[in-house]
Amino acid sequence: MDFTNVVGLFAGICVTLSVIPQILKVWKTKKVKEISLLTFSVLTFGIAIWVVYGFLKEDLPIIITNSISLFLNLIMVYFIIYYEKEK
Amino acid sequence: MDFTNVVGLFAGICVTLSVIPQILKVWKTKKVKEISLLTFSVLTFGIAIWVVYGFLKEDLPIIITNSISLFLNLIMVYFIIYYEKEK
């Protein structure tokens, strides 16, 4: 793996894992009023399309990183809808 | 531009623009307590590294889409810090 690939992998890991603190924050506070459902819905939809793109290109790193992102952001979308109804 | 590229472009546009509703929401409500600064900081850092990756690969679509993302997410990070101090 050359330097460029390491940079790309590092960027992908940062972006993929970045949503975790937000998930934990919502999970702890159960508050989602200030969070945009539209933002996380469009983001999740876009990431799902990235997974499709990964399959079309048969590019395993794109499939793997975006599948993890998709999973994490689906949790976020679920939390927003669930806690929005709860309040 | 073939079908695969159109899919990739569409995914990139969705992910890039997704943060806009969240920016508008914060701008209108001025409330950021429920939003994770860590999430948007790590995300913005990761996107900045994607821009570096784009330059290393000399890949213009990666540079352009991630530069727009970087700009939008920097606004978001600024808003979180600014309105966190305001309250």
PDB file of C-alpha atoms in Angstrom:
ATOM      1  CA  MET A   1       0.000   0.000   0.000  1.00  0.00           C
ATOM      2  CA  ASP A   2       1.582   3.295  -1.075  1.00  0.00           C
ATOM      3  CA  PHE A   3       1.419   6.671   0.698  1.00  0.00           C
ATOM      4  CA  THR A   4      -1.583   7.900  -1.328  1.00  0.00           C
ATOM      5  CA  ASN A   5      -3.611   4.822  -0.392  1.00  0.00           C
ATOM      6  CA  VAL A   6      -2.722   5.276   3.290  1.00  0.00           C
ATOM      7  CA  VAL A   7      -3.945   8.905   3.087  1.00  0.00           C
ATOM      8  CA  GLY A   8      -7.205   7.758   1.442  1.00  0.00           C
ATOM      9  CA  LEU A   9      -7.705   5.002   4.003  1.00  0.00           C
ATOM     10  CA  PHE A  10      -7.069   7.447   6.873  1.00  0.00           C
ATOM     11  CA  ALA A  11      -9.572   9.951   5.396  1.00  0.00           C
ATOM     12  CA  GLY A  12     -12.141   7.175   4.961  1.00  0.00           C
ATOM     13  CA  ILE A  13     -11.711   5.951   8.547  1.00  0.00           C
ATOM     14  CA  CYS A  14     -12.130   9.509   9.930  1.00  0.00           C
ATOM     15  CA  VAL A  15     -15.286  10.205   7.902  1.00  0.00           C
ATOM     16  CA  THR A  16     -16.757   6.748   8.609  1.00  0.00           C
ATOM     17  CA  LEU A  17     -16.202   6.834  12.378  1.00  0.00           C
ATOM     18  CA  SER A  18     -17.086  10.535  12.808  1.00  0.00           C
ATOM     19  CA  VAL A  19     -20.806   9.862  13.315  1.00  0.00           C
ATOM     20  CA  ILE A  20     -20.184   7.665  16.399  1.00  0.00           C
ATOM     21  CA  PRO A  21     -19.931  10.548  18.962  1.00  0.00           C
ATOM     22  CA  GLN A  22     -23.228  11.921  17.612  1.00  0.00           C
ATOM     23  CA  ILE A  23     -24.898   8.507  17.945  1.00  0.00           C
ATOM     24  CA  LEU A  24     -23.615   8.170  21.530  1.00  0.00           C
ATOM     25  CA  LYS A  25     -24.755  11.706  22.374  1.00  0.00           C
ATOM     26  CA  VAL A  26     -28.296  11.030  21.125  1.00  0.00           C
ATOM     27  CA  TRP A  27     -28.333   7.647  22.822  1.00  0.00           C
ATOM     28  CA  LYS A  28     -27.393   9.230  26.176  1.00  0.00           C
ATOM     29  CA  THR A  29     -29.518  12.400  26.011  1.00  0.00           C
ATOM     30  CA  LYS A  30     -32.430  10.994  23.961  1.00  0.00           C
ATOM     31  CA  LYS A  31     -32.755  14.490  22.469  1.00  0.00           C
ATOM     32  CA  VAL A  32     -32.929  15.014  18.717  1.00  0.00           C
ATOM     33  CA  LYS A  33     -34.899  18.222  18.305  1.00  0.00           C
ATOM     34  CA  GLU A  34     -31.898  20.233  17.086  1.00  0.00           C
ATOM     35  CA  ILE A  35     -30.732  17.503  14.722  1.00  0.00           C
ATOM     36  CA  SER A  36     -31.838  17.568  11.095  1.00  0.00           C
ATOM     37  CA  LEU A  37     -33.583  14.367   9.987  1.00  0.00           C
ATOM     38  CA  LEU A  38     -33.317  15.593   6.389  1.00  0.00           C
ATOM     39  CA  THR A  39     -29.520  15.899   6.685  1.00  0.00           C
ATOM     40  CA  PHE A  40     -29.078  12.362   8.006  1.00  0.00           C
ATOM     41  CA  SER A  41     -31.664  10.916   5.574  1.00  0.00           C
ATOM     42  CA  VAL A  42     -30.016  12.440   2.492  1.00  0.00           C
ATOM     43  CA  LEU A  43     -26.570  11.504   3.850  1.00  0.00           C
ATOM     44  CA  THR A  44     -27.655   7.885   4.429  1.00  0.00           C
ATOM     45  CA  PHE A  45     -29.265   7.719   0.984  1.00  0.00           C
ATOM     46  CA  GLY A  46     -26.074   9.125  -0.595  1.00  0.00           C
ATOM     47  CA  ILE A  47     -23.926   6.594   1.261  1.00  0.00           C
ATOM     48  CA  ALA A  48     -26.225   3.765   0.061  1.00  0.00           C
ATOM     49  CA  ILE A  49     -25.644   4.978  -3.510  1.00  0.00           C
ATOM     50  CA  TRP A  50     -21.865   4.930  -2.787  1.00  0.00           C
ATOM     51  CA  VAL A  51     -22.224   1.236  -1.873  1.00  0.00           C
ATOM     52  CA  VAL A  52     -24.002   0.641  -5.223  1.00  0.00           C
ATOM     53  CA  TYR A  53     -21.169   2.563  -6.929  1.00  0.00           C
ATOM     54  CA  GLY A  54     -18.635   0.322  -5.128  1.00  0.00           C
ATOM     55  CA  PHE A  55     -20.347  -2.784  -6.500  1.00  0.00           C
ATOM     56  CA  LEU A  56     -20.516  -1.318 -10.027  1.00  0.00           C
ATOM     57  CA  LYS A  57     -16.791  -0.510  -9.863  1.00  0.00           C
ATOM     58  CA  GLU A  58     -16.067  -3.787  -7.997  1.00  0.00           C
ATOM     59  CA  ASP A  59     -14.072  -1.646  -5.566  1.00  0.00           C
ATOM     60  CA  LEU A  60     -13.871  -3.455  -2.221  1.00  0.00           C
ATOM     61  CA  PRO A  61     -12.557  -0.502  -0.092  1.00  0.00           C
ATOM     62  CA  ILE A  62     -15.481   1.674  -1.277  1.00  0.00           C
ATOM     63  CA  ILE A  63     -17.968  -1.142  -0.550  1.00  0.00           C
ATOM     64  CA  ILE A  64     -16.549  -1.863   2.925  1.00  0.00           C
ATOM     65  CA  THR A  65     -16.082   1.717   4.225  1.00  0.00           C
ATOM     66  CA  ASN A  66     -19.457   2.872   2.894  1.00  0.00           C
ATOM     67  CA  SER A  67     -21.253  -0.203   4.214  1.00  0.00           C
ATOM     68  CA  ILE A  68     -19.967   0.607   7.708  1.00  0.00           C
ATOM     69  CA  SER A  69     -20.991   4.267   7.199  1.00  0.00           C
ATOM     70  CA  LEU A  70     -24.401   3.136   5.974  1.00  0.00           C
ATOM     71  CA  PHE A  71     -24.911   0.963   9.051  1.00  0.00           C
ATOM     72  CA  LEU A  72     -23.878   3.758  11.458  1.00  0.00           C
ATOM     73  CA  ASN A  73     -25.997   6.415   9.733  1.00  0.00           C
ATOM     74  CA  LEU A  74     -29.027   4.115   9.611  1.00  0.00           C
ATOM     75  CA  ILE A  75     -28.743   3.888  13.415  1.00  0.00           C
ATOM     76  CA  MET A  76     -28.643   7.699  13.527  1.00  0.00           C
ATOM     77  CA  VAL A  77     -31.750   8.029  11.291  1.00  0.00           C
ATOM     78  CA  TYR A  78     -33.573   5.427  13.410  1.00  0.00           C
ATOM     79  CA  PHE A  79     -32.649   7.299  16.623  1.00  0.00           C
ATOM     80  CA  ILE A  80     -33.881  10.632  15.224  1.00  0.00           C
ATOM     81  CA  ILE A  81     -37.242   9.142  14.182  1.00  0.00           C
ATOM     82  CA  TYR A  82     -37.582   7.090  17.385  1.00  0.00           C
ATOM     83  CA  TYR A  83     -36.742   9.877  19.866  1.00  0.00           C
ATOM     84  CA  GLU A  84     -38.696  12.452  17.875  1.00  0.00           C
ATOM     85  CA  LYS A  85     -41.826  10.336  18.437  1.00  0.00           C
ATOM     86  CA  GLU A  86     -40.958   9.723  22.118  1.00  0.00           C
ATOM     87  CA  LYS A  87     -40.909  13.356  23.250  1.00  0.00           C
TER      88      LYS A  87
ATOM     89  CA  MET B   1     -19.732   9.880 -18.752  1.00  0.00           C
ATOM     90  CA  ASP B   2     -20.906   6.281 -18.273  1.00  0.00           C
ATOM     91  CA  PHE B   3     -23.621   4.963 -15.944  1.00  0.00           C
ATOM     92  CA  THR B   4     -21.177   4.128 -13.122  1.00  0.00           C
ATOM     93  CA  ASN B   5     -19.804   7.677 -13.123  1.00  0.00           C
ATOM     94  CA  VAL B   6     -23.328   9.108 -13.037  1.00  0.00           C
ATOM     95  CA  VAL B   7     -24.074   6.908  -9.992  1.00  0.00           C
ATOM     96  CA  GLY B   8     -20.870   8.095  -8.286  1.00  0.00           C
ATOM     97  CA  LEU B   9     -21.594  11.729  -9.088  1.00  0.00           C
ATOM     98  CA  PHE B  10     -25.159  11.399  -7.760  1.00  0.00           C
ATOM     99  CA  ALA B  11     -23.888   9.785  -4.526  1.00  0.00           C
ATOM    100  CA  GLY B  12     -21.287  12.536  -4.134  1.00  0.00           C
ATOM    101  CA  ILE B  13     -23.866  15.297  -4.651  1.00  0.00           C
ATOM    102  CA  CYS B  14     -26.230  13.743  -2.052  1.00  0.00           C
ATOM    103  CA  VAL B  15     -23.499  13.350   0.578  1.00  0.00           C
ATOM    104  CA  THR B  16     -22.030  16.810  -0.138  1.00  0.00           C
ATOM    105  CA  LEU B  17     -25.327  18.698   0.031  1.00  0.00           C
ATOM    106  CA  SER B  18     -26.780  16.683   2.940  1.00  0.00           C
ATOM    107  CA  VAL B  19     -25.288  18.946   5.619  1.00  0.00           C
ATOM    108  CA  ILE B  20     -27.138  22.037   4.309  1.00  0.00           C
ATOM    109  CA  PRO B  21     -30.478  21.379   6.137  1.00  0.00           C
ATOM    110  CA  GLN B  22     -28.502  20.953   9.395  1.00  0.00           C
ATOM    111  CA  ILE B  23     -26.660  24.251   8.802  1.00  0.00           C
ATOM    112  CA  LEU B  24     -29.970  26.038   8.105  1.00  0.00           C
ATOM    113  CA  LYS B  25     -31.567  24.471  11.193  1.00  0.00           C
ATOM    114  CA  VAL B  26     -28.748  25.654  13.458  1.00  0.00           C
ATOM    115  CA  TRP B  27     -28.738  29.070  11.780  1.00  0.00           C
ATOM    116  CA  LYS B  28     -32.464  29.494  12.440  1.00  0.00           C
ATOM    117  CA  THR B  29     -32.689  28.006  15.945  1.00  0.00           C
ATOM    118  CA  LYS B  30     -29.198  28.996  17.173  1.00  0.00           C
ATOM    119  CA  LYS B  31     -29.270  25.789  19.226  1.00  0.00           C
ATOM    120  CA  VAL B  32     -26.401  23.321  19.116  1.00  0.00           C
ATOM    121  CA  LYS B  33     -26.494  21.590  22.507  1.00  0.00           C
ATOM    122  CA  GLU B  34     -27.628  18.251  21.065  1.00  0.00           C
ATOM    123  CA  ILE B  35     -25.139  18.354  18.204  1.00  0.00           C
ATOM    124  CA  SER B  36     -21.762  16.656  18.598  1.00  0.00           C
ATOM    125  CA  LEU B  37     -18.817  19.005  17.980  1.00  0.00           C
ATOM    126  CA  LEU B  38     -16.534  15.953  17.942  1.00  0.00           C
ATOM    127  CA  THR B  39     -18.558  14.365  15.122  1.00  0.00           C
ATOM    128  CA  PHE B  40     -18.395  17.460  12.917  1.00  0.00           C
ATOM    129  CA  SER B  41     -14.720  18.120  13.795  1.00  0.00           C
ATOM    130  CA  VAL B  42     -13.578  14.600  12.905  1.00  0.00           C
ATOM    131  CA  LEU B  43     -15.814  14.661   9.794  1.00  0.00           C
ATOM    132  CA  THR B  44     -14.351  17.999   8.650  1.00  0.00           C
ATOM    133  CA  PHE B  45     -10.792  16.778   9.350  1.00  0.00           C
ATOM    134  CA  GLY B  46     -11.491  13.584   7.376  1.00  0.00           C
ATOM    135  CA  ILE B  47     -12.907  15.575   4.440  1.00  0.00           C
ATOM    136  CA  ALA B  48      -9.795  17.818   4.481  1.00  0.00           C
ATOM    137  CA  ILE B  49      -7.675  14.654   4.186  1.00  0.00           C
ATOM    138  CA  TRP B  50      -9.894  13.584   1.234  1.00  0.00           C
ATOM    139  CA  VAL B  51      -8.985  16.873  -0.481  1.00  0.00           C
ATOM    140  CA  VAL B  52      -5.266  16.090   0.103  1.00  0.00           C
ATOM    141  CA  TYR B  53      -5.916  12.593  -1.322  1.00  0.00           C
ATOM    142  CA  GLY B  54      -7.582  14.195  -4.367  1.00  0.00           C
ATOM    143  CA  PHE B  55      -4.463  16.324  -4.997  1.00  0.00           C
ATOM    144  CA  LEU B  56      -2.151  13.308  -4.541  1.00  0.00           C
ATOM    145  CA  LYS B  57      -4.257  11.323  -7.047  1.00  0.00           C
ATOM    146  CA  GLU B  58      -4.745  14.427  -9.235  1.00  0.00           C
ATOM    147  CA  ASP B  59      -8.435  13.499  -9.238  1.00  0.00           C
ATOM    148  CA  LEU B  60     -10.481  16.634  -9.933  1.00  0.00           C
ATOM    149  CA  PRO B  61     -13.962  15.238  -8.982  1.00  0.00           C
ATOM    150  CA  ILE B  62     -12.604  14.184  -5.558  1.00  0.00           C
ATOM    151  CA  ILE B  63     -10.962  17.606  -5.079  1.00  0.00           C
ATOM    152  CA  ILE B  64     -14.075  19.566  -6.112  1.00  0.00           C
ATOM    153  CA  THR B  65     -16.775  17.583  -4.232  1.00  0.00           C
ATOM    154  CA  ASN B  66     -14.690  17.352  -1.052  1.00  0.00           C
ATOM    155  CA  SER B  67     -13.715  21.031  -1.185  1.00  0.00           C
ATOM    156  CA  ILE B  68     -17.419  21.952  -1.231  1.00  0.00           C
ATOM    157  CA  SER B  69     -18.034  19.468   1.627  1.00  0.00           C
ATOM    158  CA  LEU B  70     -15.096  20.931   3.527  1.00  0.00           C
ATOM    159  CA  PHE B  71     -16.460  24.464   3.144  1.00  0.00           C
ATOM    160  CA  LEU B  72     -19.983  23.450   4.289  1.00  0.00           C
ATOM    161  CA  ASN B  73     -18.743  21.434   7.260  1.00  0.00           C
ATOM    162  CA  LEU B  74     -16.382  24.210   8.352  1.00  0.00           C
ATOM    163  CA  ILE B  75     -19.479  26.461   8.547  1.00  0.00           C
ATOM    164  CA  MET B  76     -21.138  23.776  10.688  1.00  0.00           C
ATOM    165  CA  VAL B  77     -18.123  23.512  13.051  1.00  0.00           C
ATOM    166  CA  TYR B  78     -17.972  27.317  13.311  1.00  0.00           C
ATOM    167  CA  PHE B  79     -21.705  27.472  14.136  1.00  0.00           C
ATOM    168  CA  ILE B  80     -21.402  24.796  16.839  1.00  0.00           C
ATOM    169  CA  ILE B  81     -18.486  26.615  18.527  1.00  0.00           C
ATOM    170  CA  TYR B  82     -20.083  30.056  18.085  1.00  0.00           C
ATOM    171  CA  TYR B  83     -23.576  29.177  19.376  1.00  0.00           C
ATOM    172  CA  GLU B  84     -22.169  26.975  22.144  1.00  0.00           C
ATOM    173  CA  LYS B  85     -20.409  30.066  23.517  1.00  0.00           C
ATOM    174  CA  GLU B  86     -23.502  32.264  23.010  1.00  0.00           C
ATOM    175  CA  LYS B  87     -25.886  30.324  25.216  1.00  0.00           C
TER     176      LYS B  87
END
